[in-house]
Amino acid sequence: KKLLIFLAIFVIVVGIGYWGLLPQIRAINEIKDGIISEEDKMFLDDMKVAELPFLMDENEDDECRYIAIRYFGRHPDEEAKEILIDIVTDPENQKWEYPVIAVTSLGSYDDEKTINVLKQCLRNANWYIRHNAAVSLDKLKLDDSEYEDILNGDDRFAREVLESDICEIMDDSLG
């Protein structure tokens, strides 16, 4: 009898925790994410990071430059697009994080030049760059015909990353 009472109390506590606390924790995390992005925006405004020379200044702190690159992914700017493309295509880039983040930001720029750069990034040796390029291309909602040159091309590396990442994205959006 004591075991049944203990089990009943345990089930009630677990049920309250699952249906009561879990949604609250999720809501708190969503609010926290919103606050973090607002803090990024305030930081950018305060530091005047949105000025384009900041992106190119290698003497600036890496984290600040990452924030600036992300900023121009959320707030597209034609001049910033050229700098982002330079970051992605620069073979001298010593830090892999810059092109990885810049490729993600380029997903907000829907034009032929950006699409070609993103397609080139599918052939990059860095998996993160390839993956983020596939995600950015998907974000641009291109016609299937836009992918034919890659899917029918001779670069198995690019074809596989595009097929696997696009399928993964489609699965996530469906379920």
Short mmCIF file of N, CA and C in Angstrom, two decimals:
data_model
loop_
_atom_site.label_atom_id
_atom_site.label_comp_id
_atom_site.label_asym_id
_atom_site.label_seq_id
_atom_site.Cartn_x
_atom_site.Cartn_y
_atom_site.Cartn_z
N LYS A 1 0.82 -1.19 0.00
CA LYS A 1 0.00 0.00 0.00
C LYS A 1 0.87 1.26 0.00
N LYS A 2 1.95 1.28 0.79
CA LYS A 2 2.85 2.42 0.85
C LYS A 2 3.55 2.62 -0.50
N LEU A 3 3.84 1.51 -1.15
CA LEU A 3 4.49 1.57 -2.46
C LEU A 3 3.56 2.21 -3.49
N LEU A 4 2.28 1.86 -3.45
CA LEU A 4 1.31 2.46 -4.37
C LEU A 4 1.16 3.96 -4.12
N ILE A 5 1.13 4.36 -2.87
CA ILE A 5 1.04 5.78 -2.53
C ILE A 5 2.29 6.50 -3.02
N PHE A 6 3.45 5.91 -2.78
CA PHE A 6 4.71 6.51 -3.25
C PHE A 6 4.72 6.65 -4.77
N LEU A 7 4.29 5.60 -5.48
CA LEU A 7 4.24 5.65 -6.95
C LEU A 7 3.27 6.72 -7.44
N ALA A 8 2.10 6.84 -6.77
CA ALA A 8 1.11 7.85 -7.16
C ALA A 8 1.69 9.25 -6.98
N ILE A 9 2.32 9.49 -5.84
CA ILE A 9 2.95 10.80 -5.59
C ILE A 9 4.06 11.05 -6.60
N PHE A 10 4.85 10.05 -6.88
CA PHE A 10 5.95 10.18 -7.85
C PHE A 10 5.40 10.56 -9.23
N VAL A 11 4.32 9.87 -9.66
CA VAL A 11 3.71 10.16 -10.97
C VAL A 11 3.17 11.59 -10.99
N ILE A 12 2.56 12.03 -9.92
CA ILE A 12 2.03 13.39 -9.86
C ILE A 12 3.16 14.41 -9.93
N VAL A 13 4.22 14.19 -9.18
CA VAL A 13 5.37 15.12 -9.19
C VAL A 13 6.02 15.16 -10.58
N VAL A 14 6.20 14.00 -11.18
CA VAL A 14 6.80 13.95 -12.52
C VAL A 14 5.87 14.63 -13.52
N GLY A 15 4.57 14.38 -13.42
CA GLY A 15 3.60 15.01 -14.33
C GLY A 15 3.61 16.52 -14.20
N ILE A 16 3.63 17.01 -12.98
CA ILE A 16 3.69 18.47 -12.76
C ILE A 16 5.00 19.02 -13.32
N GLY A 17 6.07 18.30 -13.08
CA GLY A 17 7.37 18.74 -13.59
C GLY A 17 7.40 18.76 -15.10
N TYR A 18 6.86 17.73 -15.72
CA TYR A 18 6.90 17.63 -17.17
C TYR A 18 5.98 18.64 -17.83
N TRP A 19 4.73 18.70 -17.36
CA TRP A 19 3.77 19.58 -18.03
C TRP A 19 3.76 20.99 -17.44
N GLY A 20 4.29 21.15 -16.25
CA GLY A 20 4.27 22.47 -15.63
C GLY A 20 5.59 23.21 -15.73
N LEU A 21 6.68 22.53 -15.43
CA LEU A 21 7.97 23.21 -15.42
C LEU A 21 8.62 23.28 -16.79
N LEU A 22 8.49 22.22 -17.56
CA LEU A 22 9.17 22.19 -18.86
C LEU A 22 8.75 23.33 -19.77
N PRO A 23 7.44 23.60 -19.93
CA PRO A 23 7.07 24.74 -20.77
C PRO A 23 7.60 26.07 -20.22
N GLN A 24 7.65 26.18 -18.90
CA GLN A 24 8.17 27.42 -18.31
C GLN A 24 9.65 27.58 -18.60
N ILE A 25 10.39 26.49 -18.53
CA ILE A 25 11.82 26.54 -18.82
C ILE A 25 12.04 26.90 -20.29
N ARG A 26 11.23 26.30 -21.17
CA ARG A 26 11.33 26.63 -22.60
C ARG A 26 11.03 28.11 -22.83
N ALA A 27 10.00 28.64 -22.18
CA ALA A 27 9.63 30.04 -22.34
C ALA A 27 10.76 30.95 -21.85
N ILE A 28 11.37 30.58 -20.73
CA ILE A 28 12.48 31.37 -20.19
C ILE A 28 13.65 31.37 -21.17
N ASN A 29 13.97 30.21 -21.76
CA ASN A 29 15.05 30.14 -22.74
C ASN A 29 14.75 30.98 -23.97
N GLU A 30 13.50 30.99 -24.45
CA GLU A 30 13.14 31.82 -25.60
C GLU A 30 13.29 33.30 -25.27
N ILE A 31 12.87 33.68 -24.08
CA ILE A 31 13.01 35.08 -23.66
C ILE A 31 14.49 35.43 -23.57
N LYS A 32 15.29 34.51 -23.00
CA LYS A 32 16.73 34.75 -22.87
C LYS A 32 17.37 34.93 -24.24
N ASP A 33 16.97 34.09 -25.22
CA ASP A 33 17.51 34.23 -26.58
C ASP A 33 17.15 35.58 -27.16
N GLY A 34 15.93 36.05 -26.93
CA GLY A 34 15.51 37.37 -27.41
C GLY A 34 16.31 38.48 -26.76
N ILE A 35 16.58 38.33 -25.47
CA ILE A 35 17.37 39.34 -24.76
C ILE A 35 18.79 39.36 -25.29
N ILE A 36 19.34 38.18 -25.56
CA ILE A 36 20.71 38.13 -26.08
C ILE A 36 20.79 38.85 -27.42
N SER A 37 19.83 38.63 -28.30
CA SER A 37 19.89 39.31 -29.59
C SER A 37 19.68 40.81 -29.42
N GLU A 38 18.85 41.23 -28.46
CA GLU A 38 18.69 42.65 -28.18
C GLU A 38 19.99 43.23 -27.62
N GLU A 39 20.67 42.45 -26.77
CA GLU A 39 21.96 42.91 -26.25
C GLU A 39 22.96 43.06 -27.38
N ASP A 40 22.95 42.12 -28.35
CA ASP A 40 23.84 42.25 -29.51
C ASP A 40 23.55 43.55 -30.25
N LYS A 41 22.27 43.83 -30.46
CA LYS A 41 21.89 45.04 -31.20
C LYS A 41 22.31 46.28 -30.43
N MET A 42 22.08 46.29 -29.12
CA MET A 42 22.48 47.44 -28.31
C MET A 42 24.00 47.60 -28.34
N PHE A 43 24.72 46.48 -28.26
CA PHE A 43 26.17 46.53 -28.31
C PHE A 43 26.64 47.12 -29.63
N LEU A 44 26.02 46.67 -30.72
CA LEU A 44 26.39 47.17 -32.03
C LEU A 44 26.12 48.66 -32.15
N ASP A 45 24.99 49.09 -31.63
CA ASP A 45 24.66 50.50 -31.69
C ASP A 45 25.62 51.32 -30.83
N ASP A 46 25.90 50.81 -29.62
CA ASP A 46 26.79 51.54 -28.72
C ASP A 46 28.22 51.63 -29.25
N MET A 47 28.70 50.55 -29.80
CA MET A 47 30.09 50.50 -30.26
C MET A 47 30.24 50.98 -31.71
N LYS A 48 29.11 51.30 -32.34
CA LYS A 48 29.11 51.71 -33.73
C LYS A 48 29.78 50.65 -34.61
N VAL A 49 29.48 49.39 -34.25
CA VAL A 49 30.03 48.25 -34.96
C VAL A 49 29.45 48.16 -36.37
N ALA A 50 28.26 48.72 -36.55
CA ALA A 50 27.61 48.62 -37.84
C ALA A 50 28.35 49.41 -38.92
N GLU A 51 29.36 50.14 -38.53
CA GLU A 51 30.17 50.81 -39.53
C GLU A 51 31.01 49.75 -40.24
N LEU A 52 31.00 49.79 -41.54
CA LEU A 52 31.63 48.74 -42.34
C LEU A 52 33.13 48.54 -42.08
N PRO A 53 33.91 49.58 -41.85
CA PRO A 53 35.35 49.32 -41.62
C PRO A 53 35.62 48.39 -40.44
N PHE A 54 34.70 48.34 -39.51
CA PHE A 54 34.85 47.47 -38.34
C PHE A 54 34.99 46.01 -38.77
N LEU A 55 34.24 45.62 -39.79
CA LEU A 55 34.29 44.23 -40.25
C LEU A 55 35.68 43.85 -40.74
N MET A 56 36.38 44.78 -41.34
CA MET A 56 37.67 44.48 -41.94
C MET A 56 38.85 44.70 -41.00
N ASP A 57 38.62 45.33 -39.87
CA ASP A 57 39.71 45.68 -38.96
C ASP A 57 40.16 44.44 -38.18
N GLU A 58 41.29 43.89 -38.57
CA GLU A 58 41.79 42.67 -37.93
C GLU A 58 42.32 42.90 -36.52
N ASN A 59 42.43 44.16 -36.11
CA ASN A 59 42.89 44.47 -34.76
C ASN A 59 41.74 44.42 -33.74
N GLU A 60 40.52 44.38 -34.24
CA GLU A 60 39.37 44.31 -33.35
C GLU A 60 39.24 42.90 -32.77
N ASP A 61 38.53 42.82 -31.67
CA ASP A 61 38.28 41.55 -31.00
C ASP A 61 37.46 40.63 -31.91
N ASP A 62 37.84 39.36 -31.95
CA ASP A 62 37.15 38.39 -32.81
C ASP A 62 35.66 38.33 -32.51
N GLU A 63 35.29 38.25 -31.23
CA GLU A 63 33.88 38.12 -30.87
C GLU A 63 33.08 39.33 -31.35
N CYS A 64 33.65 40.50 -31.27
CA CYS A 64 32.96 41.71 -31.74
C CYS A 64 32.76 41.65 -33.25
N ARG A 65 33.75 41.17 -33.95
CA ARG A 65 33.62 41.05 -35.41
C ARG A 65 32.60 39.98 -35.78
N TYR A 66 32.54 38.89 -35.00
CA TYR A 66 31.52 37.86 -35.26
C TYR A 66 30.13 38.46 -35.13
N ILE A 67 29.94 39.27 -34.09
CA ILE A 67 28.65 39.91 -33.88
C ILE A 67 28.32 40.83 -35.05
N ALA A 68 29.31 41.56 -35.53
CA ALA A 68 29.09 42.46 -36.66
C ALA A 68 28.70 41.67 -37.92
N ILE A 69 29.36 40.55 -38.15
CA ILE A 69 29.03 39.72 -39.32
C ILE A 69 27.60 39.22 -39.20
N ARG A 70 27.21 38.76 -38.01
CA ARG A 70 25.83 38.29 -37.80
C ARG A 70 24.83 39.44 -37.98
N TYR A 71 25.22 40.62 -37.53
CA TYR A 71 24.36 41.80 -37.66
C TYR A 71 23.97 42.02 -39.12
N PHE A 72 24.96 41.92 -40.02
CA PHE A 72 24.67 42.16 -41.43
C PHE A 72 23.95 40.98 -42.08
N GLY A 73 23.83 39.88 -41.36
CA GLY A 73 22.95 38.80 -41.81
C GLY A 73 21.50 39.11 -41.47
N ARG A 74 21.30 39.81 -40.36
CA ARG A 74 19.93 40.19 -39.96
C ARG A 74 19.49 41.52 -40.58
N HIS A 75 20.46 42.37 -40.91
CA HIS A 75 20.19 43.69 -41.48
C HIS A 75 21.01 43.84 -42.76
N PRO A 76 20.53 43.26 -43.86
CA PRO A 76 21.31 43.27 -45.10
C PRO A 76 21.67 44.68 -45.57
N ASP A 77 22.89 44.76 -46.10
CA ASP A 77 23.42 46.02 -46.60
C ASP A 77 24.31 45.67 -47.79
N GLU A 78 24.15 46.37 -48.91
CA GLU A 78 24.88 46.04 -50.13
C GLU A 78 26.40 46.13 -49.95
N GLU A 79 26.85 47.17 -49.25
CA GLU A 79 28.30 47.30 -49.03
C GLU A 79 28.81 46.17 -48.13
N ALA A 80 28.02 45.83 -47.12
CA ALA A 80 28.41 44.75 -46.22
C ALA A 80 28.45 43.42 -46.97
N LYS A 81 27.55 43.25 -47.93
CA LYS A 81 27.53 42.00 -48.71
C LYS A 81 28.87 41.78 -49.39
N GLU A 82 29.43 42.83 -49.96
CA GLU A 82 30.73 42.70 -50.64
C GLU A 82 31.83 42.31 -49.65
N ILE A 83 31.77 42.87 -48.47
CA ILE A 83 32.76 42.52 -47.44
C ILE A 83 32.57 41.07 -47.00
N LEU A 84 31.33 40.66 -46.83
CA LEU A 84 31.06 39.27 -46.44
C LEU A 84 31.56 38.30 -47.52
N ILE A 85 31.35 38.65 -48.78
CA ILE A 85 31.83 37.80 -49.87
C ILE A 85 33.36 37.75 -49.85
N ASP A 86 33.99 38.89 -49.57
CA ASP A 86 35.46 38.90 -49.47
C ASP A 86 35.94 38.00 -48.34
N ILE A 87 35.24 38.03 -47.22
CA ILE A 87 35.61 37.18 -46.08
C ILE A 87 35.51 35.70 -46.47
N VAL A 88 34.44 35.36 -47.18
CA VAL A 88 34.20 33.97 -47.56
C VAL A 88 35.20 33.49 -48.60
N THR A 89 35.56 34.34 -49.55
CA THR A 89 36.40 33.91 -50.66
C THR A 89 37.88 34.17 -50.45
N ASP A 90 38.26 34.76 -49.33
CA ASP A 90 39.67 35.08 -49.08
C ASP A 90 40.45 33.82 -48.71
N PRO A 91 41.36 33.37 -49.58
CA PRO A 91 42.13 32.16 -49.27
C PRO A 91 43.16 32.38 -48.16
N GLU A 92 43.46 33.64 -47.86
CA GLU A 92 44.44 33.96 -46.83
C GLU A 92 43.83 33.97 -45.43
N ASN A 93 42.52 33.77 -45.34
CA ASN A 93 41.83 33.85 -44.06
C ASN A 93 42.37 32.77 -43.13
N GLN A 94 43.01 33.20 -42.05
CA GLN A 94 43.64 32.27 -41.12
C GLN A 94 42.64 31.63 -40.16
N LYS A 95 41.55 32.32 -39.88
CA LYS A 95 40.57 31.81 -38.92
C LYS A 95 39.35 31.30 -39.66
N TRP A 96 39.02 30.06 -39.47
CA TRP A 96 37.90 29.44 -40.17
C TRP A 96 36.55 29.95 -39.71
N GLU A 97 36.48 30.52 -38.51
CA GLU A 97 35.20 30.97 -37.97
C GLU A 97 34.59 32.10 -38.81
N TYR A 98 35.44 32.99 -39.32
CA TYR A 98 34.92 34.12 -40.09
C TYR A 98 34.13 33.68 -41.32
N PRO A 99 34.69 32.84 -42.19
CA PRO A 99 33.89 32.43 -43.35
C PRO A 99 32.68 31.58 -42.97
N VAL A 100 32.76 30.81 -41.89
CA VAL A 100 31.61 30.01 -41.46
C VAL A 100 30.44 30.93 -41.11
N ILE A 101 30.71 31.97 -40.34
CA ILE A 101 29.65 32.89 -39.93
C ILE A 101 29.20 33.74 -41.12
N ALA A 102 30.15 34.17 -41.95
CA ALA A 102 29.80 35.02 -43.11
C ALA A 102 28.92 34.26 -44.10
N VAL A 103 29.20 32.97 -44.30
CA VAL A 103 28.37 32.17 -45.21
C VAL A 103 26.92 32.13 -44.70
N THR A 104 26.76 32.02 -43.41
CA THR A 104 25.42 32.03 -42.83
C THR A 104 24.74 33.37 -43.07
N SER A 105 25.48 34.46 -42.88
CA SER A 105 24.91 35.80 -43.09
C SER A 105 24.55 36.04 -44.55
N LEU A 106 25.28 35.44 -45.46
CA LEU A 106 24.99 35.63 -46.88
C LEU A 106 23.65 35.03 -47.28
N GLY A 107 23.08 34.21 -46.44
CA GLY A 107 21.75 33.66 -46.71
C GLY A 107 20.66 34.72 -46.73
N SER A 108 20.98 35.94 -46.34
CA SER A 108 20.01 37.04 -46.35
C SER A 108 20.11 37.89 -47.61
N TYR A 109 21.03 37.55 -48.49
CA TYR A 109 21.26 38.36 -49.70
C TYR A 109 20.88 37.52 -50.92
N ASP A 110 19.75 37.87 -51.52
CA ASP A 110 19.22 37.08 -52.64
C ASP A 110 19.57 37.74 -53.97
N ASP A 111 20.75 37.43 -54.49
CA ASP A 111 21.13 37.90 -55.83
C ASP A 111 22.06 36.87 -56.46
N GLU A 112 22.28 37.01 -57.74
CA GLU A 112 23.04 36.02 -58.50
C GLU A 112 24.47 35.85 -57.98
N LYS A 113 25.13 36.95 -57.65
CA LYS A 113 26.52 36.88 -57.18
C LYS A 113 26.61 36.08 -55.87
N THR A 114 25.70 36.37 -54.96
CA THR A 114 25.70 35.67 -53.68
C THR A 114 25.41 34.18 -53.87
N ILE A 115 24.45 33.88 -54.73
CA ILE A 115 24.11 32.48 -54.99
C ILE A 115 25.32 31.73 -55.55
N ASN A 116 26.04 32.36 -56.47
CA ASN A 116 27.24 31.72 -57.04
C ASN A 116 28.31 31.51 -55.98
N VAL A 117 28.49 32.49 -55.10
CA VAL A 117 29.49 32.34 -54.02
C VAL A 117 29.08 31.19 -53.10
N LEU A 118 27.80 31.13 -52.75
CA LEU A 118 27.33 30.05 -51.87
C LEU A 118 27.49 28.69 -52.54
N LYS A 119 27.25 28.63 -53.84
CA LYS A 119 27.45 27.37 -54.55
C LYS A 119 28.93 26.97 -54.54
N GLN A 120 29.82 27.96 -54.68
CA GLN A 120 31.26 27.66 -54.61
C GLN A 120 31.63 27.14 -53.21
N CYS A 121 30.97 27.68 -52.21
CA CYS A 121 31.26 27.27 -50.83
C CYS A 121 30.87 25.82 -50.57
N LEU A 122 29.97 25.28 -51.38
CA LEU A 122 29.62 23.87 -51.23
C LEU A 122 30.81 22.97 -51.54
N ARG A 123 31.80 23.50 -52.19
CA ARG A 123 33.00 22.73 -52.55
C ARG A 123 34.16 22.97 -51.58
N ASN A 124 33.94 23.75 -50.56
CA ASN A 124 34.98 24.10 -49.60
C ASN A 124 35.41 22.87 -48.81
N ALA A 125 36.66 22.82 -48.40
CA ALA A 125 37.17 21.69 -47.63
C ALA A 125 36.61 21.65 -46.21
N ASN A 126 36.18 22.81 -45.70
CA ASN A 126 35.65 22.89 -44.34
C ASN A 126 34.18 22.48 -44.33
N TRP A 127 33.85 21.46 -43.52
CA TRP A 127 32.49 20.95 -43.47
C TRP A 127 31.50 22.02 -43.01
N TYR A 128 31.87 22.84 -42.04
CA TYR A 128 30.97 23.86 -41.52
C TYR A 128 30.61 24.89 -42.59
N ILE A 129 31.58 25.24 -43.40
CA ILE A 129 31.31 26.18 -44.50
C ILE A 129 30.36 25.53 -45.50
N ARG A 130 30.62 24.28 -45.86
CA ARG A 130 29.73 23.58 -46.81
C ARG A 130 28.32 23.48 -46.26
N HIS A 131 28.21 23.06 -45.01
CA HIS A 131 26.90 22.91 -44.38
C HIS A 131 26.15 24.24 -44.33
N ASN A 132 26.81 25.30 -43.86
CA ASN A 132 26.15 26.60 -43.76
C ASN A 132 25.79 27.16 -45.13
N ALA A 133 26.60 26.85 -46.15
CA ALA A 133 26.27 27.28 -47.51
C ALA A 133 24.99 26.59 -47.98
N ALA A 134 24.86 25.31 -47.69
CA ALA A 134 23.64 24.58 -48.08
C ALA A 134 22.43 25.15 -47.35
N VAL A 135 22.58 25.45 -46.06
CA VAL A 135 21.48 26.03 -45.30
C VAL A 135 21.12 27.41 -45.85
N SER A 136 22.12 28.21 -46.18
CA SER A 136 21.86 29.55 -46.73
C SER A 136 21.18 29.47 -48.09
N LEU A 137 21.61 28.53 -48.91
CA LEU A 137 20.94 28.36 -50.21
C LEU A 137 19.49 27.95 -50.02
N ASP A 138 19.23 27.09 -49.06
CA ASP A 138 17.85 26.69 -48.78
C ASP A 138 17.03 27.87 -48.29
N LYS A 139 17.64 28.72 -47.50
CA LYS A 139 16.96 29.91 -46.98
C LYS A 139 16.53 30.85 -48.11
N LEU A 140 17.28 30.85 -49.20
CA LEU A 140 16.96 31.71 -50.34
C LEU A 140 15.81 31.18 -51.18
N LYS A 141 15.34 29.97 -50.88
CA LYS A 141 14.18 29.36 -51.57
C LYS A 141 14.34 29.36 -53.08
N LEU A 142 15.46 28.79 -53.54
CA LEU A 142 15.72 28.72 -54.98
C LEU A 142 14.87 27.63 -55.62
N ASP A 143 14.64 27.78 -56.91
CA ASP A 143 13.97 26.72 -57.67
C ASP A 143 14.89 25.51 -57.75
N ASP A 144 14.29 24.35 -57.94
CA ASP A 144 15.08 23.13 -58.07
C ASP A 144 16.06 23.22 -59.24
N SER A 145 15.68 23.97 -60.26
CA SER A 145 16.55 24.09 -61.43
C SER A 145 17.86 24.81 -61.09
N GLU A 146 17.85 25.64 -60.04
CA GLU A 146 19.07 26.35 -59.62
C GLU A 146 20.14 25.38 -59.09
N TYR A 147 19.68 24.21 -58.64
CA TYR A 147 20.61 23.25 -58.06
C TYR A 147 21.13 22.23 -59.07
N GLU A 148 20.60 22.26 -60.28
CA GLU A 148 20.95 21.25 -61.27
C GLU A 148 22.45 21.19 -61.56
N ASP A 149 23.10 22.36 -61.64
CA ASP A 149 24.53 22.35 -61.94
C ASP A 149 25.34 21.63 -60.87
N ILE A 150 24.86 21.65 -59.64
CA ILE A 150 25.56 20.96 -58.55
C ILE A 150 25.15 19.49 -58.51
N LEU A 151 23.85 19.25 -58.56
CA LEU A 151 23.36 17.87 -58.46
C LEU A 151 23.79 17.01 -59.65
N ASN A 152 23.97 17.62 -60.80
CA ASN A 152 24.40 16.88 -61.99
C ASN A 152 25.89 17.06 -62.27
N GLY A 153 26.58 17.82 -61.42
CA GLY A 153 27.99 18.11 -61.63
C GLY A 153 28.89 16.96 -61.23
N ASP A 154 30.17 17.15 -61.43
CA ASP A 154 31.14 16.10 -61.15
C ASP A 154 31.74 16.19 -59.75
N ASP A 155 31.32 17.18 -58.96
CA ASP A 155 31.85 17.34 -57.61
C ASP A 155 30.95 16.58 -56.63
N ARG A 156 31.34 15.37 -56.32
CA ARG A 156 30.56 14.51 -55.43
C ARG A 156 30.42 15.13 -54.04
N PHE A 157 31.49 15.79 -53.60
CA PHE A 157 31.54 16.46 -52.30
C PHE A 157 30.41 17.47 -52.18
N ALA A 158 30.29 18.35 -53.17
CA ALA A 158 29.26 19.40 -53.16
C ALA A 158 27.87 18.79 -53.30
N ARG A 159 27.74 17.81 -54.14
CA ARG A 159 26.45 17.17 -54.37
C ARG A 159 25.94 16.51 -53.08
N GLU A 160 26.82 15.80 -52.40
CA GLU A 160 26.41 15.10 -51.19
C GLU A 160 26.02 16.05 -50.07
N VAL A 161 26.79 17.11 -49.89
CA VAL A 161 26.46 18.05 -48.81
C VAL A 161 25.14 18.75 -49.11
N LEU A 162 24.91 19.08 -50.36
CA LEU A 162 23.65 19.72 -50.72
C LEU A 162 22.48 18.77 -50.52
N GLU A 163 22.62 17.54 -51.00
CA GLU A 163 21.54 16.57 -50.85
C GLU A 163 21.25 16.27 -49.38
N SER A 164 22.28 16.02 -48.60
CA SER A 164 22.06 15.64 -47.20
C SER A 164 21.53 16.81 -46.38
N ASP A 165 22.10 18.01 -46.57
CA ASP A 165 21.64 19.14 -45.77
C ASP A 165 20.26 19.61 -46.17
N ILE A 166 19.95 19.62 -47.45
CA ILE A 166 18.61 20.03 -47.88
C ILE A 166 17.57 19.01 -47.41
N CYS A 167 17.89 17.73 -47.48
CA CYS A 167 16.96 16.70 -46.98
C CYS A 167 16.76 16.86 -45.48
N GLU A 168 17.82 17.13 -44.75
CA GLU A 168 17.74 17.32 -43.31
C GLU A 168 16.88 18.53 -42.97
N ILE A 169 17.05 19.61 -43.72
CA ILE A 169 16.26 20.82 -43.49
C ILE A 169 14.80 20.55 -43.79
N MET A 170 14.54 19.84 -44.87
CA MET A 170 13.16 19.51 -45.24
C MET A 170 12.51 18.63 -44.16
N ASP A 171 13.26 17.67 -43.62
CA ASP A 171 12.73 16.81 -42.56
C ASP A 171 12.40 17.64 -41.32
N ASP A 172 13.29 18.59 -40.98
CA ASP A 172 13.05 19.44 -39.81
C ASP A 172 11.81 20.30 -40.00
N SER A 173 11.59 20.80 -41.21
CA SER A 173 10.43 21.68 -41.43
C SER A 173 9.13 20.89 -41.47
N LEU A 174 9.20 19.62 -41.85
CA LEU A 174 7.99 18.80 -41.91
C LEU A 174 7.59 18.22 -40.56
N GLY A 175 8.55 18.02 -39.73
CA GLY A 175 8.17 17.32 -38.51
C GLY A 175 8.89 17.80 -37.35
#
